[in-house]
Amino acid sequence: MKPAAPVAIVAAMHEELRALLDAMPDERRVVRGGRAFYAGHLEGREVVAVLSGIGKVAAATTATLAIEAFGAGAVLFTGVAGGVGEGVRVGDVVVADALLQHDMDASPLFPRYEVPLTGRAAFPADAAMSGRLAAAAAAVLADAGELIGREHLAPFGIEAPRLHRGLVASGDRFVSGAAESRALCAALAQAGHLPLAVEMEGAALAQVCHDFGVPFAVLRTISDRADDSAHVDFLAFIREVASRYAAAIVRRFVAATGG
Ligand code: SAH
């Protein structure tokens, strides 16, 4: 990462961005491409915070602008996701090692899931950045009762949240059915891909960062199990749990980032 360049912090949800802005003392609001970027400081480190919106296109334009218009030297994405891996439960956190688009299919011209002309399906996250992010997440989860507040975790049945690292699958679809989730995972498994979580932005951001040669990492709090009850309490979970996790983890991560 270029040491003098700001870290872009891309949030998928308004509530998550809000929690970060509350911790930024001097942010300057600049609108580009219809989205508001907040350039300033977090934990004494230069950052630019922005709401990506939902879906792959929104994530791609946001990442492009963060890099090209705001000179971001690294991109951190924070959001929620549906847990599909075994033992990936609501309230757990996933740090992506790699991301792929589960709705990319140019077969038979290219293997299913491969992004045409790139020769790859999965885009690896930056190892050093993801390592720092995982360390920050582990520290927050180990003390979640104190740092987040037991009263916020208990209503969602969260007792001992865990950190997972692995593949995250993105697509322009809110996966909200057990049968749908099973079919998606079975098809991915056939191609050798075993995702821990599904969401709607990460792999697009990964592809953009890869194209620009900018390191990135993706943090996802598990909000649902991508099953028939995926929509239940979704917004309450983001407000009560995910936004608090995100703020605590991102602040710790940024504080540990040099420059
Ligand atoms: N009802 C919500 C819609 C959110 S869409 C609203 O009104 O704001 C879901 C968002 O959460 C996306 O940003 C996606 O990345 C993530 N997400 C969480 N669970 C998901 C799931 N089961 N499938 C796909 N995306 C999911």
PDB file of C-alpha atoms and ligand atoms in Angstrom:
ATOM      1  CA  MET A   1       0.000   0.000   0.000  1.00  0.00           C
ATOM      2  CA  LYS A   2       1.219   3.526  -0.776  1.00  0.00           C
ATOM      3  CA  PRO A   3       1.817   4.904   2.738  1.00  0.00           C
ATOM      4  CA  ALA A   4       0.620   8.455   2.049  1.00  0.00           C
ATOM      5  CA  ALA A   5      -2.599   7.460   0.270  1.00  0.00           C
ATOM      6  CA  PRO A   6      -5.905   7.326   2.144  1.00  0.00           C
ATOM      7  CA  VAL A   7      -7.639   4.059   2.949  1.00  0.00           C
ATOM      8  CA  ALA A   8     -11.080   3.886   1.365  1.00  0.00           C
ATOM      9  CA  ILE A   9     -13.699   2.441   3.681  1.00  0.00           C
ATOM     10  CA  VAL A  10     -16.664   1.280   1.649  1.00  0.00           C
ATOM     11  CA  ALA A  11     -19.833   0.431   3.581  1.00  0.00           C
ATOM     12  CA  ALA A  12     -22.890  -1.231   2.080  1.00  0.00           C
ATOM     13  CA  MET A  13     -25.391   0.088   4.577  1.00  0.00           C
ATOM     14  CA  HIS A  14     -26.228   3.571   5.750  1.00  0.00           C
ATOM     15  CA  GLU A  15     -26.243   2.522   9.426  1.00  0.00           C
ATOM     16  CA  GLU A  16     -22.695   1.177   9.131  1.00  0.00           C
ATOM     17  CA  LEU A  17     -21.390   4.328   7.475  1.00  0.00           C
ATOM     18  CA  ARG A  18     -23.118   6.426  10.158  1.00  0.00           C
ATOM     19  CA  ALA A  19     -21.244   4.627  12.936  1.00  0.00           C
ATOM     20  CA  LEU A  20     -17.924   5.348  11.198  1.00  0.00           C
ATOM     21  CA  LEU A  21     -18.718   8.981  10.448  1.00  0.00           C
ATOM     22  CA  ASP A  22     -19.491   9.496  14.129  1.00  0.00           C
ATOM     23  CA  ALA A  23     -15.856   8.584  14.821  1.00  0.00           C
ATOM     24  CA  MET A  24     -14.428  10.912  12.124  1.00  0.00           C
ATOM     25  CA  PRO A  25     -13.659  14.396  13.525  1.00  0.00           C
ATOM     26  CA  ASP A  26     -13.077  16.390  10.325  1.00  0.00           C
ATOM     27  CA  GLU A  27     -14.766  14.776   7.352  1.00  0.00           C
ATOM     28  CA  ARG A  28     -15.365  16.748   4.157  1.00  0.00           C
ATOM     29  CA  ARG A  29     -18.344  15.642   2.028  1.00  0.00           C
ATOM     30  CA  VAL A  30     -17.762  15.442  -1.728  1.00  0.00           C
ATOM     31  CA  VAL A  31     -20.385  14.086  -4.134  1.00  0.00           C
ATOM     32  CA  ARG A  32     -19.183  12.121  -7.172  1.00  0.00           C
ATOM     33  CA  GLY A  33     -21.185   9.837  -9.419  1.00  0.00           C
ATOM     34  CA  GLY A  34     -24.245  10.372  -7.273  1.00  0.00           C
ATOM     35  CA  ARG A  35     -22.591   9.126  -4.093  1.00  0.00           C
ATOM     36  CA  ALA A  36     -21.234  11.030  -1.128  1.00  0.00           C
ATOM     37  CA  PHE A  37     -17.582  10.485  -0.223  1.00  0.00           C
ATOM     38  CA  TYR A  38     -16.377  11.617   3.207  1.00  0.00           C
ATOM     39  CA  ALA A  39     -12.675  12.468   3.188  1.00  0.00           C
ATOM     40  CA  GLY A  40     -11.065  12.964   6.582  1.00  0.00           C
ATOM     41  CA  HIS A  41      -9.463  11.070   9.423  1.00  0.00           C
ATOM     42  CA  LEU A  42     -10.269   8.017  11.493  1.00  0.00           C
ATOM     43  CA  GLU A  43      -7.986   7.100  14.399  1.00  0.00           C
ATOM     44  CA  GLY A  44      -5.548   9.737  13.077  1.00  0.00           C
ATOM     45  CA  ARG A  45      -5.242   7.984   9.724  1.00  0.00           C
ATOM     46  CA  GLU A  46      -6.293   9.540   6.413  1.00  0.00           C
ATOM     47  CA  VAL A  47      -9.431   7.801   5.123  1.00  0.00           C
ATOM     48  CA  VAL A  48     -12.253   8.301   2.658  1.00  0.00           C
ATOM     49  CA  ALA A  49     -15.544   6.729   3.742  1.00  0.00           C
ATOM     50  CA  VAL A  50     -18.359   6.068   1.302  1.00  0.00           C
ATOM     51  CA  LEU A  51     -21.633   4.224   0.955  1.00  0.00           C
ATOM     52  CA  SER A  52     -21.436   1.781  -1.941  1.00  0.00           C
ATOM     53  CA  GLY A  53     -25.112   1.114  -2.404  1.00  0.00           C
ATOM     54  CA  ILE A  54     -26.244  -2.424  -3.119  1.00  0.00           C
ATOM     55  CA  GLY A  55     -25.127  -4.706  -5.927  1.00  0.00           C
ATOM     56  CA  LYS A  56     -22.096  -5.336  -8.093  1.00  0.00           C
ATOM     57  CA  VAL A  57     -22.377  -2.287 -10.363  1.00  0.00           C
ATOM     58  CA  ALA A  58     -22.754   0.085  -7.416  1.00  0.00           C
ATOM     59  CA  ALA A  59     -19.732  -1.504  -5.729  1.00  0.00           C
ATOM     60  CA  ALA A  60     -17.645  -1.320  -8.913  1.00  0.00           C
ATOM     61  CA  THR A  61     -18.285   2.374  -9.570  1.00  0.00           C
ATOM     62  CA  THR A  62     -17.693   3.202  -5.905  1.00  0.00           C
ATOM     63  CA  ALA A  63     -14.364   1.389  -5.840  1.00  0.00           C
ATOM     64  CA  THR A  64     -13.304   2.996  -9.131  1.00  0.00           C
ATOM     65  CA  LEU A  65     -14.103   6.493  -7.862  1.00  0.00           C
ATOM     66  CA  ALA A  66     -12.399   5.872  -4.510  1.00  0.00           C
ATOM     67  CA  ILE A  67      -9.218   4.918  -6.360  1.00  0.00           C
ATOM     68  CA  GLU A  68      -9.288   7.354  -9.294  1.00  0.00           C
ATOM     69  CA  ALA A  69     -10.933  10.460  -7.796  1.00  0.00           C
ATOM     70  CA  PHE A  70      -9.791  10.151  -4.171  1.00  0.00           C
ATOM     71  CA  GLY A  71      -6.437   8.425  -4.631  1.00  0.00           C
ATOM     72  CA  ALA A  72      -7.215   5.531  -2.305  1.00  0.00           C
ATOM     73  CA  GLY A  73      -4.148   3.335  -1.797  1.00  0.00           C
ATOM     74  CA  ALA A  74      -6.147   0.526  -0.235  1.00  0.00           C
ATOM     75  CA  VAL A  75      -9.832  -0.386  -0.092  1.00  0.00           C
ATOM     76  CA  LEU A  76     -11.649  -1.940   2.842  1.00  0.00           C
ATOM     77  CA  PHE A  77     -15.207  -3.133   2.390  1.00  0.00           C
ATOM     78  CA  THR A  78     -17.517  -3.640   5.352  1.00  0.00           C
ATOM     79  CA  GLY A  79     -21.027  -5.068   5.200  1.00  0.00           C
ATOM     80  CA  VAL A  80     -23.295  -7.954   6.097  1.00  0.00           C
ATOM     81  CA  ALA A  81     -23.740 -11.295   4.370  1.00  0.00           C
ATOM     82  CA  GLY A  82     -25.684 -14.528   4.440  1.00  0.00           C
ATOM     83  CA  GLY A  83     -23.792 -17.440   5.984  1.00  0.00           C
ATOM     84  CA  VAL A  84     -23.773 -20.542   3.778  1.00  0.00           C
ATOM     85  CA  GLY A  85     -20.666 -22.363   5.046  1.00  0.00           C
ATOM     86  CA  GLU A  86     -21.053 -25.008   7.715  1.00  0.00           C
ATOM     87  CA  GLY A  87     -20.974 -23.472  11.175  1.00  0.00           C
ATOM     88  CA  VAL A  88     -21.117 -19.889   9.852  1.00  0.00           C
ATOM     89  CA  ARG A  89     -23.767 -18.426  12.117  1.00  0.00           C
ATOM     90  CA  VAL A  90     -25.614 -15.154  12.594  1.00  0.00           C
ATOM     91  CA  GLY A  91     -23.325 -12.792  14.496  1.00  0.00           C
ATOM     92  CA  ASP A  92     -20.138 -14.459  13.225  1.00  0.00           C
ATOM     93  CA  VAL A  93     -17.673 -12.495  11.091  1.00  0.00           C
ATOM     94  CA  VAL A  94     -16.097 -13.521   7.790  1.00  0.00           C
ATOM     95  CA  VAL A  95     -12.871 -12.019   6.454  1.00  0.00           C
ATOM     96  CA  ALA A  96     -12.628 -12.935   2.756  1.00  0.00           C
ATOM     97  CA  ASP A  97      -9.509 -14.685   1.476  1.00  0.00           C
ATOM     98  CA  ALA A  98     -10.938 -14.552  -2.046  1.00  0.00           C
ATOM     99  CA  LEU A  99     -14.160 -13.557  -3.796  1.00  0.00           C
ATOM    100  CA  LEU A 100     -16.032 -14.792  -6.852  1.00  0.00           C
ATOM    101  CA  GLN A 101     -19.202 -13.851  -8.729  1.00  0.00           C
ATOM    102  CA  HIS A 102     -21.684 -16.692  -8.332  1.00  0.00           C
ATOM    103  CA  ASP A 103     -23.865 -15.278 -11.121  1.00  0.00           C
ATOM    104  CA  MET A 104     -21.053 -15.065 -13.694  1.00  0.00           C
ATOM    105  CA  ASP A 105     -21.639 -17.699 -16.365  1.00  0.00           C
ATOM    106  CA  ALA A 106     -20.207 -17.353 -19.873  1.00  0.00           C
ATOM    107  CA  SER A 107     -20.151 -21.117 -20.424  1.00  0.00           C
ATOM    108  CA  PRO A 108     -19.535 -22.862 -22.708  1.00  0.00           C
ATOM    109  CA  LEU A 109     -17.212 -20.142 -24.018  1.00  0.00           C
ATOM    110  CA  PHE A 110     -15.461 -19.925 -20.649  1.00  0.00           C
ATOM    111  CA  PRO A 111     -15.638 -22.156 -17.581  1.00  0.00           C
ATOM    112  CA  ARG A 112     -18.616 -21.349 -15.367  1.00  0.00           C
ATOM    113  CA  TYR A 113     -17.825 -18.536 -12.837  1.00  0.00           C
ATOM    114  CA  GLU A 114     -14.680 -17.436 -14.701  1.00  0.00           C
ATOM    115  CA  VAL A 115     -14.640 -13.716 -15.481  1.00  0.00           C
ATOM    116  CA  PRO A 116     -14.132 -13.782 -19.267  1.00  0.00           C
ATOM    117  CA  LEU A 117     -10.654 -12.822 -20.459  1.00  0.00           C
ATOM    118  CA  THR A 118      -9.175 -12.655 -16.965  1.00  0.00           C
ATOM    119  CA  GLY A 119      -8.533 -16.382 -16.676  1.00  0.00           C
ATOM    120  CA  ARG A 120      -9.870 -16.486 -13.141  1.00  0.00           C
ATOM    121  CA  ALA A 121     -13.055 -16.956 -11.156  1.00  0.00           C
ATOM    122  CA  ALA A 122     -11.853 -16.053  -7.667  1.00  0.00           C
ATOM    123  CA  PHE A 123      -9.970 -12.822  -6.948  1.00  0.00           C
ATOM    124  CA  PRO A 124      -7.689 -13.059  -3.888  1.00  0.00           C
ATOM    125  CA  ALA A 125      -7.852 -10.352  -1.233  1.00  0.00           C
ATOM    126  CA  ASP A 126      -4.589  -8.754  -0.103  1.00  0.00           C
ATOM    127  CA  ALA A 127      -3.026 -11.169   2.381  1.00  0.00           C
ATOM    128  CA  ALA A 128      -1.337  -8.619   4.657  1.00  0.00           C
ATOM    129  CA  MET A 129      -4.385  -6.365   4.841  1.00  0.00           C
ATOM    130  CA  SER A 130      -6.721  -9.308   5.418  1.00  0.00           C
ATOM    131  CA  GLY A 131      -4.403 -10.571   8.147  1.00  0.00           C
ATOM    132  CA  ARG A 132      -4.585  -7.224   9.958  1.00  0.00           C
ATOM    133  CA  LEU A 133      -8.342  -7.138   9.475  1.00  0.00           C
ATOM    134  CA  ALA A 134      -8.727 -10.663  10.863  1.00  0.00           C
ATOM    135  CA  ALA A 135      -6.601  -9.740  13.886  1.00  0.00           C
ATOM    136  CA  ALA A 136      -8.814  -6.696  14.536  1.00  0.00           C
ATOM    137  CA  ALA A 137     -11.961  -8.803  14.117  1.00  0.00           C
ATOM    138  CA  ALA A 138     -10.671 -11.543  16.419  1.00  0.00           C
ATOM    139  CA  ALA A 139      -9.867  -8.998  19.121  1.00  0.00           C
ATOM    140  CA  VAL A 140     -13.339  -7.451  18.940  1.00  0.00           C
ATOM    141  CA  LEU A 141     -15.129 -10.822  18.849  1.00  0.00           C
ATOM    142  CA  ALA A 142     -13.140 -12.118  21.829  1.00  0.00           C
ATOM    143  CA  ASP A 143     -14.534  -9.235  23.841  1.00  0.00           C
ATOM    144  CA  ALA A 144     -17.861  -8.823  22.025  1.00  0.00           C
ATOM    145  CA  GLY A 145     -19.980  -8.897  25.180  1.00  0.00           C
ATOM    146  CA  GLU A 146     -18.125  -5.881  26.543  1.00  0.00           C
ATOM    147  CA  LEU A 147     -17.309  -3.998  23.341  1.00  0.00           C
ATOM    148  CA  ILE A 148     -20.647  -4.439  21.570  1.00  0.00           C
ATOM    149  CA  GLY A 149     -22.841  -4.926  24.609  1.00  0.00           C
ATOM    150  CA  ARG A 150     -24.534  -8.174  25.671  1.00  0.00           C
ATOM    151  CA  GLU A 151     -27.905  -6.445  25.558  1.00  0.00           C
ATOM    152  CA  HIS A 152     -27.471  -5.920  21.793  1.00  0.00           C
ATOM    153  CA  LEU A 153     -26.295  -9.474  21.102  1.00  0.00           C
ATOM    154  CA  ALA A 154     -28.728 -11.465  23.255  1.00  0.00           C
ATOM    155  CA  PRO A 155     -31.918 -10.645  21.266  1.00  0.00           C
ATOM    156  CA  PHE A 156     -30.288 -12.278  18.214  1.00  0.00           C
ATOM    157  CA  GLY A 157     -29.113 -15.320  20.183  1.00  0.00           C
ATOM    158  CA  ILE A 158     -25.439 -14.387  19.749  1.00  0.00           C
ATOM    159  CA  GLU A 159     -23.262 -15.792  22.526  1.00  0.00           C
ATOM    160  CA  ALA A 160     -19.795 -16.702  21.303  1.00  0.00           C
ATOM    161  CA  PRO A 161     -19.361 -15.160  17.841  1.00  0.00           C
ATOM    162  CA  ARG A 162     -16.599 -16.666  15.723  1.00  0.00           C
ATOM    163  CA  LEU A 163     -14.258 -15.432  13.013  1.00  0.00           C
ATOM    164  CA  HIS A 164     -14.044 -17.345   9.717  1.00  0.00           C
ATOM    165  CA  ARG A 165     -11.739 -16.866   6.773  1.00  0.00           C
ATOM    166  CA  GLY A 166     -12.342 -18.155   3.272  1.00  0.00           C
ATOM    167  CA  LEU A 167     -14.243 -17.686   0.039  1.00  0.00           C
ATOM    168  CA  VAL A 168     -17.081 -15.159  -0.304  1.00  0.00           C
ATOM    169  CA  ALA A 169     -19.519 -15.400  -3.237  1.00  0.00           C
ATOM    170  CA  SER A 170     -21.173 -12.274  -4.649  1.00  0.00           C
ATOM    171  CA  GLY A 171     -24.076 -11.838  -7.042  1.00  0.00           C
ATOM    172  CA  ASP A 172     -26.939  -9.512  -7.857  1.00  0.00           C
ATOM    173  CA  ARG A 173     -29.404 -11.529  -5.833  1.00  0.00           C
ATOM    174  CA  PHE A 174     -30.514 -11.486  -2.209  1.00  0.00           C
ATOM    175  CA  VAL A 175     -30.382 -15.207  -1.422  1.00  0.00           C
ATOM    176  CA  SER A 176     -33.398 -15.803   0.782  1.00  0.00           C
ATOM    177  CA  GLY A 177     -34.444 -19.398   0.399  1.00  0.00           C
ATOM    178  CA  ALA A 178     -32.982 -22.636   1.736  1.00  0.00           C
ATOM    179  CA  ALA A 179     -33.503 -24.453  -1.583  1.00  0.00           C
ATOM    180  CA  GLU A 180     -31.982 -21.553  -3.539  1.00  0.00           C
ATOM    181  CA  SER A 181     -28.993 -21.431  -1.222  1.00  0.00           C
ATOM    182  CA  ARG A 182     -28.459 -25.208  -1.455  1.00  0.00           C
ATOM    183  CA  ALA A 183     -28.613 -25.132  -5.268  1.00  0.00           C
ATOM    184  CA  LEU A 184     -26.192 -22.222  -5.464  1.00  0.00           C
ATOM    185  CA  CYS A 185     -23.689 -23.950  -3.160  1.00  0.00           C
ATOM    186  CA  ALA A 186     -24.031 -27.301  -4.939  1.00  0.00           C
ATOM    187  CA  ALA A 187     -23.272 -25.693  -8.316  1.00  0.00           C
ATOM    188  CA  LEU A 188     -20.287 -23.844  -6.852  1.00  0.00           C
ATOM    189  CA  ALA A 189     -19.017 -27.027  -5.176  1.00  0.00           C
ATOM    190  CA  GLN A 190     -19.129 -28.804  -8.516  1.00  0.00           C
ATOM    191  CA  ALA A 191     -16.623 -26.268  -9.801  1.00  0.00           C
ATOM    192  CA  GLY A 192     -14.514 -26.667  -6.656  1.00  0.00           C
ATOM    193  CA  HIS A 193     -15.659 -23.523  -4.851  1.00  0.00           C
ATOM    194  CA  LEU A 194     -16.843 -23.685  -1.225  1.00  0.00           C
ATOM    195  CA  PRO A 195     -18.114 -20.282  -0.081  1.00  0.00           C
ATOM    196  CA  LEU A 196     -18.563 -19.304   3.548  1.00  0.00           C
ATOM    197  CA  ALA A 197     -20.963 -16.458   2.774  1.00  0.00           C
ATOM    198  CA  VAL A 198     -23.021 -14.835   0.021  1.00  0.00           C
ATOM    199  CA  GLU A 199     -23.457 -11.118  -0.519  1.00  0.00           C
ATOM    200  CA  MET A 200     -23.920  -8.648  -3.378  1.00  0.00           C
ATOM    201  CA  GLU A 201     -20.817  -6.453  -3.748  1.00  0.00           C
ATOM    202  CA  GLY A 202     -17.495  -7.956  -2.686  1.00  0.00           C
ATOM    203  CA  ALA A 203     -16.376  -9.727  -5.848  1.00  0.00           C
ATOM    204  CA  ALA A 204     -17.084  -6.650  -7.992  1.00  0.00           C
ATOM    205  CA  LEU A 205     -14.925  -4.510  -5.737  1.00  0.00           C
ATOM    206  CA  ALA A 206     -12.283  -7.251  -5.802  1.00  0.00           C
ATOM    207  CA  GLN A 207     -12.166  -7.233  -9.599  1.00  0.00           C
ATOM    208  CA  VAL A 208     -11.846  -3.451  -9.763  1.00  0.00           C
ATOM    209  CA  CYS A 209      -9.076  -3.380  -7.147  1.00  0.00           C
ATOM    210  CA  HIS A 210      -7.316  -6.180  -8.982  1.00  0.00           C
ATOM    211  CA  ASP A 211      -7.480  -4.221 -12.254  1.00  0.00           C
ATOM    212  CA  PHE A 212      -6.014  -1.115 -10.589  1.00  0.00           C
ATOM    213  CA  GLY A 213      -3.445  -3.059  -8.573  1.00  0.00           C
ATOM    214  CA  VAL A 214      -4.812  -1.670  -5.315  1.00  0.00           C
ATOM    215  CA  PRO A 215      -4.847  -3.924  -2.218  1.00  0.00           C
ATOM    216  CA  PHE A 216      -8.233  -4.623  -0.663  1.00  0.00           C
ATOM    217  CA  ALA A 217      -9.907  -6.618   2.085  1.00  0.00           C
ATOM    218  CA  VAL A 218     -13.527  -7.537   2.771  1.00  0.00           C
ATOM    219  CA  LEU A 219     -15.210  -7.833   6.165  1.00  0.00           C
ATOM    220  CA  ARG A 220     -18.687  -9.338   6.480  1.00  0.00           C
ATOM    221  CA  THR A 221     -20.841  -9.745   9.554  1.00  0.00           C
ATOM    222  CA  ILE A 222     -23.257 -12.637   9.121  1.00  0.00           C
ATOM    223  CA  SER A 223     -26.799 -11.223   9.254  1.00  0.00           C
ATOM    224  CA  ASP A 224     -28.706 -14.300   8.109  1.00  0.00           C
ATOM    225  CA  ARG A 225     -28.317 -17.863   6.855  1.00  0.00           C
ATOM    226  CA  ALA A 226     -29.491 -17.078   3.293  1.00  0.00           C
ATOM    227  CA  ASP A 227     -32.563 -19.235   4.021  1.00  0.00           C
ATOM    228  CA  ASP A 228     -36.308 -18.676   4.189  1.00  0.00           C
ATOM    229  CA  SER A 229     -35.987 -16.413   7.229  1.00  0.00           C
ATOM    230  CA  ALA A 230     -33.130 -14.328   5.760  1.00  0.00           C
ATOM    231  CA  HIS A 231     -35.208 -11.161   5.656  1.00  0.00           C
ATOM    232  CA  VAL A 232     -36.434 -11.410   9.263  1.00  0.00           C
ATOM    233  CA  ASP A 233     -34.954  -8.734  11.533  1.00  0.00           C
ATOM    234  CA  PHE A 234     -32.482  -7.797   8.802  1.00  0.00           C
ATOM    235  CA  LEU A 235     -32.522  -4.051   9.420  1.00  0.00           C
ATOM    236  CA  ALA A 236     -32.677  -4.426  13.207  1.00  0.00           C
ATOM    237  CA  PHE A 237     -29.610  -6.663  13.048  1.00  0.00           C
ATOM    238  CA  ILE A 238     -27.677  -4.096  11.035  1.00  0.00           C
ATOM    239  CA  ARG A 239     -28.617  -1.321  13.426  1.00  0.00           C
ATOM    240  CA  GLU A 240     -28.043  -3.228  16.672  1.00  0.00           C
ATOM    241  CA  VAL A 241     -25.181  -5.567  15.862  1.00  0.00           C
ATOM    242  CA  ALA A 242     -23.484  -5.194  12.461  1.00  0.00           C
ATOM    243  CA  SER A 243     -22.941  -1.434  12.621  1.00  0.00           C
ATOM    244  CA  ARG A 244     -21.375  -1.784  16.088  1.00  0.00           C
ATOM    245  CA  TYR A 245     -19.131  -4.652  14.981  1.00  0.00           C
ATOM    246  CA  ALA A 246     -18.117  -2.741  11.867  1.00  0.00           C
ATOM    247  CA  ALA A 247     -17.221   0.425  13.740  1.00  0.00           C
ATOM    248  CA  ALA A 248     -15.199  -1.429  16.379  1.00  0.00           C
ATOM    249  CA  ILE A 249     -13.353  -3.652  13.911  1.00  0.00           C
ATOM    250  CA  VAL A 250     -12.689  -0.977  11.292  1.00  0.00           C
ATOM    251  CA  ARG A 251     -11.398   1.487  13.898  1.00  0.00           C
ATOM    252  CA  ARG A 252      -9.035  -1.124  15.297  1.00  0.00           C
ATOM    253  CA  PHE A 253      -7.908  -2.072  11.785  1.00  0.00           C
ATOM    254  CA  VAL A 254      -7.270   1.546  10.762  1.00  0.00           C
ATOM    255  CA  ALA A 255      -5.415   2.287  14.006  1.00  0.00           C
ATOM    256  CA  ALA A 256      -3.089  -0.646  13.250  1.00  0.00           C
ATOM    257  CA  THR A 257      -2.466   0.551   9.676  1.00  0.00           C
ATOM    258  CA  GLY A 258       0.796   2.434   9.231  1.00  0.00           C
ATOM    259  CA  GLY A 259       1.306   5.656   7.276  1.00  0.00           C
TER     260      GLY A 259
HETATM  261  N1  SAH B   1     -33.822  -5.013   2.867  1.00  0.00           N
HETATM  262  C1  SAH B   1     -32.530  -4.436   2.674  1.00  0.00           C
HETATM  263  C2  SAH B   1     -31.934  -5.009   1.447  1.00  0.00           C
HETATM  264  C3  SAH B   1     -30.552  -5.341   1.631  1.00  0.00           C
HETATM  265  S1  SAH B   1     -29.911  -6.270   0.302  1.00  0.00           S
HETATM  266  C4  SAH B   1     -32.634  -2.939   2.613  1.00  0.00           C
HETATM  267  O1  SAH B   1     -33.730  -2.453   2.450  1.00  0.00           O
HETATM  268  O2  SAH B   1     -31.621  -2.245   2.745  1.00  0.00           O
HETATM  269  C5  SAH B   1     -28.765  -7.181   1.161  1.00  0.00           C
HETATM  270  C6  SAH B   1     -27.466  -6.526   1.495  1.00  0.00           C
HETATM  271  O3  SAH B   1     -26.842  -7.299   2.492  1.00  0.00           O
HETATM  272  C7  SAH B   1     -26.497  -6.488   0.352  1.00  0.00           C
HETATM  273  O4  SAH B   1     -25.651  -5.368   0.485  1.00  0.00           O
HETATM  274  C8  SAH B   1     -25.728  -7.812   0.483  1.00  0.00           C
HETATM  275  O5  SAH B   1     -24.356  -7.638   0.230  1.00  0.00           O
HETATM  276  C9  SAH B   1     -25.938  -8.227   1.945  1.00  0.00           C
HETATM  277  N2  SAH B   1     -26.559  -9.525   2.202  1.00  0.00           N
HETATM  278  C10 SAH B   1     -26.893  -9.943   3.453  1.00  0.00           C
HETATM  279  N3  SAH B   1     -27.480 -11.156   3.417  1.00  0.00           N
HETATM  280  C11 SAH B   1     -27.511 -11.540   2.118  1.00  0.00           C
HETATM  281  C12 SAH B   1     -28.023 -12.688   1.440  1.00  0.00           C
HETATM  282  N4  SAH B   1     -28.616 -13.673   2.112  1.00  0.00           N
HETATM  283  N5  SAH B   1     -27.909 -12.747   0.092  1.00  0.00           N
HETATM  284  C13 SAH B   1     -27.326 -11.730  -0.585  1.00  0.00           C
HETATM  285  N6  SAH B   1     -26.845 -10.614   0.000  1.00  0.00           N
HETATM  286  C14 SAH B   1     -26.924 -10.503   1.339  1.00  0.00           C
END
